[in-house]
CSV table of C-alpha atoms (C1' of nucleotides) in Angstrom, one decimal:
chain,number,residue,atom,x,y,z
A,1,MET,CA,4.1,-26.0,28.4
A,2,VAL,CA,4.4,-23.8,25.7
A,3,SER,CA,3.3,-20.2,25.8
A,4,LEU,CA,1.0,-19.4,22.9
A,5,ARG,CA,0.8,-16.1,21.5
A,6,PRO,CA,-2.6,-14.5,22.0
A,7,MET,CA,-5.3,-14.0,19.2
A,8,PRO,CA,-4.4,-10.8,17.4
A,9,LEU,CA,-6.9,-8.1,18.2
A,10,PRO,CA,-9.7,-8.2,15.5
A,11,PHE,CA,-9.5,-5.3,12.9
A,12,ARG,CA,-13.2,-4.5,13.9
A,13,GLU,CA,-11.9,-3.9,17.6
A,14,ILE,CA,-8.9,-1.8,16.4
A,15,PHE,CA,-11.0,0.3,14.4
A,16,THR,CA,-13.6,1.0,17.1
A,17,ARG,CA,-11.1,1.7,19.6
A,18,LEU,CA,-9.3,4.1,17.3
A,19,GLU,CA,-12.5,5.8,16.4
A,20,ALA,CA,-13.2,6.4,20.1
A,21,ARG,CA,-9.8,7.7,20.9
A,22,VAL,CA,-8.5,9.6,17.8
A,23,PRO,CA,-10.3,12.7,16.9
A,24,MET,CA,-10.8,12.7,13.1
A,25,GLU,CA,-13.0,14.2,10.6
A,26,VAL,CA,-11.8,13.8,7.1
A,27,TRP,CA,-8.6,12.4,6.6
A,28,TRP,CA,-7.7,13.5,3.1
A,29,PRO,CA,-9.1,17.0,2.4
A,30,GLY,CA,-9.2,18.4,-1.2
A,31,GLU,CA,-11.4,20.4,-3.4
A,32,SER,CA,-11.3,18.1,-6.4
A,33,ASP,CA,-9.8,14.4,-7.2
A,34,PHE,CA,-6.9,16.1,-9.0
A,35,GLU,CA,-5.8,17.8,-5.8
A,36,ILE,CA,-5.9,14.6,-4.1
A,37,MET,CA,-3.7,13.2,-6.9
A,38,VAL,CA,-1.3,15.8,-6.6
A,39,GLY,CA,-1.3,15.6,-2.7
A,40,ALA,CA,-0.4,11.9,-3.0
A,41,ILE,CA,2.8,12.5,-4.9
A,42,LEU,CA,3.7,15.5,-2.9
A,43,THR,CA,3.3,13.9,0.4
A,44,GLN,CA,5.7,10.8,-0.2
A,45,ASN,CA,7.9,10.7,2.7
A,46,THR,CA,7.0,14.2,3.6
A,47,ALA,CA,5.1,15.9,6.2
A,48,TRP,CA,1.7,17.1,5.3
A,49,THR,CA,2.1,20.5,6.6
A,50,ASN,CA,5.0,20.9,3.8
A,51,VAL,CA,2.6,19.7,1.3
A,52,GLU,CA,0.0,22.3,2.1
A,53,TYR,CA,2.4,25.1,1.2
A,54,ALA,CA,3.0,23.5,-2.1
A,55,LEU,CA,-0.7,22.9,-2.7
A,56,ALA,CA,-1.4,26.5,-1.8
A,57,ASN,CA,1.2,27.7,-4.2
A,58,LEU,CA,-0.3,25.7,-7.0
A,59,LYS,CA,-3.7,27.0,-6.5
A,60,SER,CA,-2.5,30.5,-6.5
A,61,GLU,CA,-1.3,29.9,-10.1
A,62,ASN,CA,-4.4,28.2,-11.2
A,63,LEU,CA,-2.3,24.9,-11.9
A,64,MET,CA,-4.7,22.3,-10.1
A,65,ASP,CA,-5.5,21.0,-13.5
A,66,PRO,CA,-3.7,18.4,-15.4
A,67,GLN,CA,-3.5,20.2,-18.8
A,68,ALA,CA,-2.2,23.5,-16.9
A,69,LEU,CA,0.2,21.6,-14.8
A,70,LEU,CA,1.6,19.9,-18.1
A,71,ASP,CA,2.0,23.3,-19.7
A,72,CYS,CA,3.6,25.0,-16.9
A,73,SER,CA,7.3,25.0,-17.2
A,74,THR,CA,9.4,22.4,-15.2
A,75,GLU,CA,11.4,25.2,-13.6
A,76,GLN,CA,8.3,27.1,-12.3
A,77,LEU,CA,6.9,23.7,-11.3
A,78,VAL,CA,10.0,23.0,-9.1
A,79,GLU,CA,9.8,26.5,-7.6
A,80,LEU,CA,6.0,26.2,-6.6
A,81,ILE,CA,6.5,22.6,-5.0
A,82,ARG,CA,9.9,23.3,-3.2
A,83,PRO,CA,8.5,23.3,0.3
A,84,ALA,CA,7.4,19.8,-0.2
A,85,GLY,CA,10.9,18.5,-0.8
A,86,TYR,CA,12.2,16.1,-3.6
A,87,PHE,CA,11.0,18.9,-5.9
A,88,ASN,CA,13.2,17.4,-8.7
A,89,ALA,CA,11.8,14.0,-8.8
A,90,LYS,CA,8.3,15.1,-7.7
A,91,ALA,CA,8.0,17.7,-10.7
A,92,LYS,CA,8.5,14.8,-13.2
A,93,TYR,CA,6.4,12.6,-11.1
A,94,LEU,CA,3.4,15.2,-11.2
A,95,LYS,CA,3.8,15.4,-14.9
A,96,ASN,CA,3.8,11.8,-15.4
A,97,LEU,CA,0.8,11.5,-13.6
A,98,CYS,CA,-0.9,14.4,-15.6
A,99,THR,CA,-0.1,12.5,-19.0
A,100,TRP,CA,-1.6,9.4,-17.4
A,101,VAL,CA,-4.8,11.2,-16.4
A,102,LEU,CA,-5.3,12.6,-19.8
A,103,ALA,CA,-4.5,9.5,-21.6
A,104,ASN,CA,-6.8,7.5,-19.3
A,105,PRO,CA,-10.2,9.4,-19.1
A,106,ASN,CA,-12.0,6.2,-18.5
A,107,ALA,CA,-9.8,4.7,-16.0
A,108,ALA,CA,-12.6,4.7,-13.3
A,109,ASP,CA,-14.3,2.1,-15.5
A,110,LEU,CA,-11.5,-0.5,-15.0
A,111,PRO,CA,-11.7,-3.1,-12.3
A,112,THR,CA,-9.6,-2.6,-9.3
A,113,PRO,CA,-6.6,-4.9,-10.0
A,114,GLU,CA,-6.3,-3.5,-13.7
A,115,LEU,CA,-6.8,0.0,-12.4
A,116,ARG,CA,-4.0,-0.6,-9.9
A,117,LYS,CA,-1.7,-2.0,-12.6
A,118,SER,CA,-2.0,1.0,-14.8
A,119,LEU,CA,-1.5,3.4,-11.8
A,120,LEU,CA,1.6,1.5,-11.1
A,121,SER,CA,2.8,2.0,-14.6
A,122,VAL,CA,3.3,5.7,-13.8
A,123,ALA,CA,6.9,6.4,-12.8
A,124,GLY,CA,6.3,8.1,-9.4
A,125,VAL,CA,3.5,6.1,-8.4
A,126,GLY,CA,4.4,3.3,-6.2
A,127,PRO,CA,2.5,0.7,-4.4
A,128,GLU,CA,1.3,3.0,-1.4
A,129,THR,CA,0.5,5.8,-3.7
A,130,ALA,CA,-1.5,3.8,-6.1
A,131,ASP,CA,-3.6,2.5,-3.2
A,132,ASP,CA,-4.0,6.0,-2.0
A,133,LEU,CA,-5.6,6.9,-5.4
A,134,LEU,CA,-7.5,3.7,-5.5
A,135,LEU,CA,-9.2,4.4,-2.1
A,136,TYR,CA,-9.4,8.3,-2.0
A,137,VAL,CA,-10.1,9.1,-5.8
A,138,TYR,CA,-11.5,6.0,-7.3
A,139,GLN,CA,-13.5,4.9,-4.1
A,140,ARG,CA,-12.1,1.4,-4.1
A,141,PRO,CA,-12.3,-0.4,-0.6
A,142,VAL,CA,-8.5,-1.1,-0.3
A,143,PHE,CA,-6.5,-1.3,2.8
A,144,ILE,CA,-3.5,1.0,2.7
A,145,PHE,CA,-0.4,-0.9,4.1
A,146,ASP,CA,2.3,1.5,5.3
A,147,THR,CA,4.9,1.9,8.0
A,148,TYR,CA,2.3,2.8,10.4
A,149,ALA,CA,0.0,-0.1,9.8
A,150,ARG,CA,3.0,-2.4,10.2
A,151,ARG,CA,3.9,-1.0,13.4
A,152,MET,CA,0.4,-1.0,14.7
A,153,LEU,CA,-0.5,-4.4,13.6
A,154,GLU,CA,2.6,-6.2,14.7
A,155,ALA,CA,2.1,-4.6,18.2
A,156,ALA,CA,-1.4,-5.9,18.2
A,157,GLY,CA,-0.1,-9.5,17.4
A,158,TYR,CA,-0.5,-9.9,13.7
A,159,ASP,CA,2.2,-11.8,11.9
A,160,VAL,CA,2.9,-9.1,9.3
A,161,PRO,CA,4.6,-10.5,6.1
A,162,LYS,CA,8.1,-8.9,5.5
A,163,SER,CA,7.5,-8.1,1.8
A,164,TYR,CA,5.4,-5.2,1.0
A,165,GLU,CA,3.2,-6.9,-1.5
A,166,GLY,CA,2.9,-10.1,0.8
A,167,ALA,CA,1.7,-7.9,3.7
A,168,ARG,CA,-0.5,-5.8,1.5
A,169,GLN,CA,-2.4,-8.9,0.3
A,170,ALA,CA,-2.6,-10.5,3.6
A,171,LEU,CA,-4.1,-7.3,5.3
A,172,GLN,CA,-6.4,-6.8,2.5
A,173,HIS,CA,-7.7,-10.1,3.2
A,174,HIS,CA,-8.2,-9.3,6.7
A,175,ALA,CA,-10.0,-6.0,5.9
A,176,ASP,CA,-12.4,-7.8,3.5
A,177,LEU,CA,-13.2,-10.7,5.9
A,178,ALA,CA,-13.9,-7.8,8.5
A,179,GLY,CA,-16.4,-6.3,5.9
A,180,PHE,CA,-14.8,-2.8,5.8
A,181,ASP,CA,-16.3,-0.7,2.9
A,182,THR,CA,-14.7,2.2,1.2
A,183,ALA,CA,-15.7,4.9,3.7
A,184,GLN,CA,-14.4,2.7,6.6
A,185,GLN,CA,-11.0,2.0,5.0
A,186,ALA,CA,-10.6,5.7,4.2
A,187,LYS,CA,-11.4,6.4,7.9
A,188,LEU,CA,-9.1,3.6,9.0
A,189,HIS,CA,-6.0,4.7,7.4
A,190,GLY,CA,-6.4,8.0,8.8
A,191,LEU,CA,-6.9,6.7,12.2
A,192,ILE,CA,-4.0,4.4,11.9
A,193,VAL,CA,-1.5,7.1,10.9
A,194,ASP,CA,-2.9,9.4,13.7
A,195,GLY,CA,-3.0,6.6,16.2
A,196,GLY,CA,0.7,5.7,15.1
A,197,LYS,CA,1.9,9.2,15.9
A,198,ARG,CA,0.2,9.2,19.3
A,199,ALA,CA,1.6,5.8,20.1
A,200,ARG,CA,5.1,7.2,19.6
A,201,THR,CA,4.7,9.1,22.9
A,202,GLU,CA,2.1,7.2,24.6
A,203,GLY,CA,2.9,3.6,23.6
A,204,TRP,CA,0.5,1.0,22.3
A,205,GLN,CA,-0.6,-0.9,25.6
A,206,ASP,CA,-3.6,1.3,26.1
A,207,LEU,CA,-4.7,1.2,22.7
A,208,LEU,CA,-4.2,-2.5,21.8
A,209,ALA,CA,-4.9,-4.1,25.2
A,210,PRO,CA,-6.1,-7.6,24.7
A,211,LEU,CA,-10.0,-8.3,25.0
A,212,PRO,CA,-11.1,-9.6,28.3
B,1,DA,C1',20.6,19.8,16.5
B,2,DA,C1',19.8,15.2,15.0
B,3,DC,C1',15.8,13.1,13.6
B,4,DC,C1',11.8,12.3,10.8
B,5,DA,C1',7.7,13.0,7.8
B,6,DG,C1',0.8,10.5,4.9
B,7,DG,C1',7.8,6.7,-0.4
B,8,DA,C1',9.7,5.6,-4.8
B,9,DG,C1',13.4,4.6,-8.4
B,10,DA,C1',18.0,3.0,-9.5
B,11,DC,C1',21.2,-0.1,-8.9
B,12,DA,C1',23.8,-4.2,-7.0
B,13,DT,C1',23.5,-8.6,-5.3
C,1,DA,C1',13.5,-11.5,-5.2
C,2,DT,C1',15.9,-8.8,-1.6
C,3,DG,C1',19.1,-4.9,0.5
C,4,DT,C1',21.3,0.1,0.0
C,5,DC,C1',21.5,4.8,-1.7
C,6,DT,C1',19.5,9.1,-3.0
C,7,DC,C1',16.1,12.5,-3.1
C,8,DA,C1',15.2,17.7,0.5
C,9,DT,C1',12.1,20.8,3.0
C,10,DG,C1',10.5,22.2,7.5
C,11,DG,C1',8.9,21.2,12.2
C,12,DT,C1',10.3,19.2,17.0
DNA sequence: AACCAGGAGACAT
DNA sequence: ATGTCTCATGGT
């Protein structure tokens, strides 16, 4: 007698359950697309509360603009984004992204795979940040694979590939089959992160209980 | 007071 | 292709 692993909880069901128990309005606040881009760099491995300090500093100096940010000295930029950590690296990354934005005014016309490659060519934009931008700036229905998604989906019984790229593609496929559109992907990512934080204290059993 | 957060690049293997 | 190391502040 072989004990079979139960069918993983369908994406739709996970989404519905998260939506029911995790209060969330808008996951990625921002007054402009550029602010979302800046936030995407600053929040790399960093708590969002720290990013908010840095964003406020940049706004107070009227730097929430690619050209203005490029014209700002690296020394001052480092000082303004200091609360977000990794400030030396992130200052460079921000300027790299500004250069890319100004050099690619028609980026939104590119198909998603090409746009993704172009974003990844920027030093400081890795796979997850690229997906953040595709989803929250360019409105593409991409599934954002991060450590929270891995933990939750493995807990739900999914066999998540080890490599980032393999996992990303597999889960994108699942999300596509489930028919998630851009708005739903945007919400799902937030729900997964928030849900993952709760699970640290409450565990997964309640949320991911198998279907009857 | 260790631990971690809305990751990515550099480098060795 | 797949592992380590480093980067850094602020909240718990």
